[in-house]
C-alpha cells in the first residue's frame, strides 16, 4: 500500500483486504483471477458456452460482497489448449458478455510466455515476414473472444535476465499488437511477468529470480522493463509474479 500501485491483481477475494486497498488507493484498478486447475479448464472448454456460464457464476459467487472493489476479472489462465482455439474464443466471448452484464470488465486469454506462438517455427529474426504470417495464421482463431473482451492479458518472463531474447519473451506483446486487427486492439495487461528459469529448462525450485541475480539487479531489470512498457500507450498495467504466496 505504501507504493500506491495503479494496478493490482489478486487471487484471494478477501472483502476486508480489498476494501482496505480501495480505501487506501481509491483510484486503483483491481484485477481478480479465480484459480482454476488445468483439468477443470479443459472440461469447461468441452462445451464452451455452458462452460463460460458456469465459470462466470463461480467467479461472481467467489467475489460476493467484494465485487464492488474489483474493476475487472480474468477468464481462464494459461490453458495451453492450442488445439481448442475456436472453442476457447467462444468461451471467452460468452464469458466477457456475462461479466459485462455484471458491470465489470474482462481480461482475455492470459496466454503463457511466448504463446500462442503461431505456425512458423523457423528463425523469426531472419524471416520476420514469415513469422508475422505465422502469428496471423494462428491468432485469427482468437479474434471473436478478443472483440468481446475489454483487455488482452499476456504473460512475459525470461531468464537468465528479463532482457534475454527480448521481443521473443519479454516485450513479445509488440509482435502481437502488430498483427491485431483494429477492432481487436484492446489495451494489454501483462498479467504476470518477471524472471522464470522455466523458459530455459530450469526446474521449479531453481527458476525464481534469486537463482539468477541479486535483489538490486532484479530491480534494475524491472526498471528496464517499465521504461520499455511506457513507450507503448496501449499497455495498461503490469503484474510482477508474485507476492504473498
CSV table of C-alpha atoms in Angstrom, one decimal:
chain,number,residue,atom,x,y,z
A,1,UNK,CA,0.0,0.0,0.0
A,2,UNK,CA,2.9,2.3,0.6
A,3,UNK,CA,3.9,2.0,-3.1
A,4,UNK,CA,0.3,3.0,-4.1
A,5,UNK,CA,0.3,0.9,-7.3
A,6,UNK,CA,-2.2,1.9,-10.0
A,7,UNK,CA,-3.0,-1.7,-10.9
A,8,UNK,CA,-3.3,-4.6,-8.5
A,9,UNK,CA,-4.0,-8.3,-9.2
A,10,UNK,CA,-5.4,-10.6,-6.6
A,11,UNK,CA,-6.3,-14.2,-6.4
A,12,UNK,CA,-8.0,-14.0,-3.0
A,13,UNK,CA,-11.3,-12.3,-2.9
A,14,UNK,CA,-11.0,-11.3,0.7
A,15,UNK,CA,-13.5,-8.5,1.2
A,16,UNK,CA,-11.7,-6.9,4.1
A,17,UNK,CA,-8.4,-6.8,2.2
A,18,UNK,CA,-10.0,-5.5,-1.0
A,19,UNK,CA,-11.9,-2.8,0.9
A,20,UNK,CA,-8.7,-1.7,2.5
A,21,UNK,CA,-7.0,-1.4,-0.9
A,22,UNK,CA,-9.8,0.7,-2.3
A,23,UNK,CA,-9.9,2.9,0.8
A,24,UNK,CA,-6.2,3.5,0.7
A,25,UNK,CA,-5.9,3.7,-3.1
A,26,UNK,CA,-9.3,4.8,-4.3
A,27,UNK,CA,-8.3,5.1,-8.0
A,28,UNK,CA,-6.6,1.7,-8.1
A,29,UNK,CA,-7.6,-0.8,-10.8
A,30,UNK,CA,-8.1,-4.2,-9.2
A,31,UNK,CA,-8.0,-7.4,-11.3
A,32,UNK,CA,-9.3,-10.6,-9.9
A,33,UNK,CA,-8.3,-14.1,-11.0
A,34,UNK,CA,-10.3,-17.1,-9.9
A,35,UNK,CA,-7.8,-20.0,-9.7
A,36,UNK,CA,-8.9,-23.0,-11.8
A,37,UNK,CA,-6.7,-26.0,-12.4
A,38,UNK,CA,-5.9,-27.1,-15.9
A,39,UNK,CA,-8.1,-30.2,-15.8
A,40,UNK,CA,-11.1,-28.1,-14.9
A,41,UNK,CA,-10.3,-25.6,-17.6
A,42,UNK,CA,-10.2,-28.4,-20.2
A,43,UNK,CA,-13.6,-29.6,-19.1
A,44,UNK,CA,-15.0,-26.0,-19.3
A,45,UNK,CA,-13.9,-25.8,-22.9
A,46,UNK,CA,-15.6,-29.1,-23.9
A,47,UNK,CA,-18.9,-27.1,-24.1
A,48,UNK,CA,-17.6,-23.5,-24.3
A,49,UNK,CA,-20.9,-21.6,-23.9
A,50,UNK,CA,-22.1,-23.7,-20.9
A,51,UNK,CA,-18.5,-23.6,-19.5
A,52,UNK,CA,-18.4,-19.8,-19.7
A,53,UNK,CA,-21.7,-19.6,-17.9
A,54,UNK,CA,-20.6,-22.0,-15.2
A,55,UNK,CA,-17.3,-20.2,-14.8
A,56,UNK,CA,-18.8,-16.7,-14.7
A,57,UNK,CA,-21.2,-18.0,-12.0
A,58,UNK,CA,-18.3,-19.3,-9.9
A,59,UNK,CA,-16.4,-16.0,-10.3
A,60,UNK,CA,-19.3,-13.9,-9.2
A,61,UNK,CA,-20.1,-16.1,-6.3
A,62,UNK,CA,-16.5,-16.1,-5.2
A,63,UNK,CA,-16.3,-12.3,-5.3
A,64,UNK,CA,-19.6,-11.9,-3.3
A,65,UNK,CA,-19.5,-8.6,-1.5
A,66,UNK,CA,-16.0,-7.9,-2.7
A,67,UNK,CA,-17.2,-7.3,-6.3
A,68,UNK,CA,-17.6,-3.6,-5.6
A,69,UNK,CA,-13.9,-3.4,-5.1
A,70,UNK,CA,-12.9,-5.2,-8.3
A,71,UNK,CA,-12.6,-3.5,-11.7
A,72,UNK,CA,-12.0,-6.5,-13.9
A,73,UNK,CA,-11.8,-10.3,-13.9
A,74,UNK,CA,-9.6,-12.7,-15.8
A,75,UNK,CA,-11.0,-15.6,-17.7
A,76,UNK,CA,-9.1,-18.8,-18.0
A,77,UNK,CA,-5.3,-18.8,-17.3
A,78,UNK,CA,-2.5,-20.5,-19.4
A,79,UNK,CA,-4.7,-23.2,-20.8
A,80,UNK,CA,-2.2,-24.5,-23.2
A,81,UNK,CA,-5.0,-25.9,-25.3
A,82,UNK,CA,-4.0,-24.7,-28.7
A,83,UNK,CA,-6.0,-27.3,-30.5
A,84,UNK,CA,-9.1,-25.8,-28.8
A,85,UNK,CA,-8.5,-22.3,-30.1
A,86,UNK,CA,-12.0,-21.9,-31.6
A,87,UNK,CA,-13.7,-23.2,-28.5
A,88,UNK,CA,-11.6,-21.0,-26.3
A,89,UNK,CA,-12.6,-18.0,-28.4
A,90,UNK,CA,-16.3,-18.9,-28.0
A,91,UNK,CA,-15.8,-19.4,-24.2
A,92,UNK,CA,-14.0,-16.0,-23.9
A,93,UNK,CA,-16.7,-14.1,-25.9
A,94,UNK,CA,-19.5,-15.5,-23.8
A,95,UNK,CA,-17.7,-15.0,-20.5
A,96,UNK,CA,-17.0,-11.4,-21.4
A,97,UNK,CA,-20.7,-10.8,-22.2
A,98,UNK,CA,-21.7,-12.3,-18.9
A,99,UNK,CA,-19.2,-10.3,-16.8
A,100,UNK,CA,-20.1,-7.1,-18.7
A,101,UNK,CA,-23.7,-7.7,-17.7
A,102,UNK,CA,-22.5,-7.7,-14.0
A,103,UNK,CA,-20.9,-4.3,-14.6
A,104,UNK,CA,-17.2,-5.4,-14.8
A,105,UNK,CA,-14.5,-5.7,-17.4
A,106,UNK,CA,-12.7,-8.8,-18.5
A,107,UNK,CA,-9.1,-9.7,-19.5
A,108,UNK,CA,-9.0,-12.2,-22.3
A,109,UNK,CA,-6.7,-15.2,-22.6
A,110,UNK,CA,-3.7,-14.6,-20.3
A,111,UNK,CA,-1.5,-16.7,-22.5
A,112,UNK,CA,1.7,-18.1,-21.1
A,113,UNK,CA,5.0,-16.5,-22.1
A,114,UNK,CA,5.7,-16.8,-25.9
A,115,UNK,CA,2.2,-18.2,-26.7
A,116,UNK,CA,0.3,-18.8,-28.8
A,117,UNK,CA,3.3,-19.0,-31.0
A,118,UNK,CA,1.8,-19.4,-34.4
A,119,UNK,CA,2.6,-21.9,-37.1
A,120,UNK,CA,6.0,-20.6,-38.1
A,121,UNK,CA,8.8,-22.4,-36.3
A,122,UNK,CA,11.9,-21.0,-38.1
A,123,UNK,CA,14.2,-18.1,-37.2
A,124,UNK,CA,11.9,-15.1,-36.9
A,125,UNK,CA,14.8,-12.7,-36.9
A,126,UNK,CA,16.0,-13.9,-40.3
A,127,UNK,CA,12.5,-14.3,-41.7
A,128,UNK,CA,10.3,-11.7,-39.9
A,129,UNK,CA,7.6,-11.7,-42.6
A,130,UNK,CA,7.1,-15.4,-42.4
A,131,UNK,CA,7.0,-15.2,-38.6
A,132,UNK,CA,4.4,-12.4,-38.8
A,133,UNK,CA,2.3,-14.5,-41.1
A,134,UNK,CA,2.6,-17.5,-38.8
A,135,UNK,CA,1.1,-15.4,-36.0
A,136,UNK,CA,-1.7,-14.3,-38.2
A,137,UNK,CA,-2.5,-17.8,-39.3
A,138,UNK,CA,-3.0,-18.8,-35.7
A,139,UNK,CA,-4.2,-15.8,-33.8
A,140,UNK,CA,-7.2,-15.2,-36.0
A,141,UNK,CA,-8.9,-18.1,-34.2
A,142,UNK,CA,-9.0,-15.8,-31.1
A,143,UNK,CA,-10.4,-12.7,-32.7
A,144,UNK,CA,-14.1,-13.1,-31.6
A,145,UNK,CA,-13.2,-13.6,-28.0
A,146,UNK,CA,-10.9,-10.6,-28.0
A,147,UNK,CA,-13.6,-8.4,-29.7
A,148,UNK,CA,-16.0,-9.0,-26.8
A,149,UNK,CA,-13.4,-8.5,-24.1
A,150,UNK,CA,-12.1,-5.2,-22.7
A,151,UNK,CA,-8.4,-6.1,-22.4
A,152,UNK,CA,-5.9,-8.7,-23.5
A,153,UNK,CA,-3.9,-10.5,-20.9
A,154,UNK,CA,-0.4,-11.8,-21.6
A,155,UNK,CA,2.4,-13.3,-19.5
A,156,UNK,CA,6.1,-12.3,-20.1
A,157,UNK,CA,9.0,-14.0,-18.5
A,158,UNK,CA,12.6,-14.5,-19.4
A,159,UNK,CA,15.9,-15.8,-18.0
A,160,UNK,CA,18.7,-15.5,-17.1
A,161,UNK,CA,17.6,-11.9,-17.4
A,162,UNK,CA,14.4,-10.2,-18.4
A,163,UNK,CA,16.3,-8.7,-21.4
A,164,UNK,CA,17.3,-12.2,-22.7
A,165,UNK,CA,15.7,-12.9,-26.1
A,166,UNK,CA,13.9,-9.6,-25.8
A,167,UNK,CA,10.7,-9.3,-28.0
A,168,UNK,CA,10.5,-13.1,-28.1
A,169,UNK,CA,9.8,-13.4,-24.4
A,170,UNK,CA,9.6,-10.1,-22.6
A,171,UNK,CA,8.2,-7.4,-25.0
A,172,UNK,CA,6.8,-10.1,-27.2
A,173,UNK,CA,3.5,-8.2,-26.9
A,174,UNK,CA,4.8,-5.8,-29.6
A,175,UNK,CA,4.8,-8.6,-32.1
A,176,UNK,CA,1.2,-9.5,-31.1
A,177,UNK,CA,0.0,-5.9,-31.3
A,178,UNK,CA,1.4,-5.6,-34.8
A,179,UNK,CA,-0.9,-8.4,-36.2
A,180,UNK,CA,-4.1,-7.5,-34.3
A,181,UNK,CA,-6.9,-6.1,-36.5
A,182,UNK,CA,-8.1,-2.7,-35.4
A,183,UNK,CA,-11.2,-4.0,-33.6
A,184,UNK,CA,-9.1,-6.4,-31.6
A,185,UNK,CA,-6.6,-3.9,-30.4
A,186,UNK,CA,-7.7,-4.0,-26.9
A,187,UNK,CA,-5.4,-2.4,-24.2
A,188,UNK,CA,-2.9,-5.0,-22.8
A,189,UNK,CA,-2.3,-6.1,-19.3
A,190,UNK,CA,0.9,-8.1,-18.6
A,191,UNK,CA,-0.9,-10.2,-16.0
A,192,UNK,CA,2.3,-12.0,-15.0
A,193,UNK,CA,6.0,-11.0,-15.5
A,194,UNK,CA,9.5,-11.4,-14.1
A,195,UNK,CA,12.3,-13.9,-14.3
A,196,UNK,CA,11.4,-17.6,-14.6
A,197,UNK,CA,14.1,-20.2,-15.3
A,198,UNK,CA,11.4,-22.5,-16.7
A,199,UNK,CA,11.8,-20.8,-20.1
A,200,UNK,CA,15.3,-22.2,-20.3
A,201,UNK,CA,14.6,-25.6,-18.8
A,202,UNK,CA,15.4,-24.9,-15.1
A,203,UNK,CA,13.4,-26.9,-12.6
A,204,UNK,CA,10.8,-25.0,-10.5
A,205,UNK,CA,12.9,-25.0,-7.3
A,206,UNK,CA,15.7,-23.2,-9.3
A,207,UNK,CA,13.6,-20.9,-11.5
A,208,UNK,CA,13.0,-17.8,-9.4
A,209,UNK,CA,14.9,-14.5,-9.7
A,210,UNK,CA,17.1,-15.4,-6.7
A,211,UNK,CA,18.6,-18.2,-8.7
A,212,UNK,CA,19.9,-15.6,-11.3
A,213,UNK,CA,20.6,-12.3,-9.7
A,214,UNK,CA,20.6,-10.1,-6.6
A,215,UNK,CA,17.7,-8.0,-5.5
A,216,UNK,CA,19.4,-4.9,-6.8
A,217,UNK,CA,20.0,-6.5,-10.2
A,218,UNK,CA,16.4,-7.7,-10.4
A,219,UNK,CA,15.1,-4.2,-9.6
A,220,UNK,CA,17.3,-2.8,-12.3
A,221,UNK,CA,15.8,-5.3,-14.8
A,222,UNK,CA,12.2,-4.4,-13.7
A,223,UNK,CA,13.2,-0.8,-14.2
A,224,UNK,CA,14.3,-1.5,-17.7
A,225,UNK,CA,11.1,-3.4,-18.4
A,226,UNK,CA,9.0,-0.5,-17.0
A,227,UNK,CA,10.8,2.0,-19.2
A,228,UNK,CA,10.1,-0.2,-22.3
A,229,UNK,CA,6.4,-0.6,-21.4
A,230,UNK,CA,6.0,3.1,-21.0
A,231,UNK,CA,6.9,3.6,-24.7
A,232,UNK,CA,3.6,1.9,-25.7
A,233,UNK,CA,0.4,3.7,-24.7
A,234,UNK,CA,-1.7,0.5,-25.2
A,235,UNK,CA,-0.1,-1.1,-22.1
A,236,UNK,CA,-2.5,-0.7,-19.2
A,237,UNK,CA,-0.6,-2.3,-16.4
A,238,UNK,CA,1.9,-5.0,-15.3
A,239,UNK,CA,1.7,-7.5,-12.5
A,240,UNK,CA,5.0,-8.9,-11.2
A,241,UNK,CA,4.6,-12.6,-10.2
A,242,UNK,CA,4.2,-12.7,-7.2
A,243,UNK,CA,3.8,-11.5,-3.6
A,244,UNK,CA,2.3,-13.3,-0.6
A,245,UNK,CA,2.5,-16.8,-2.0
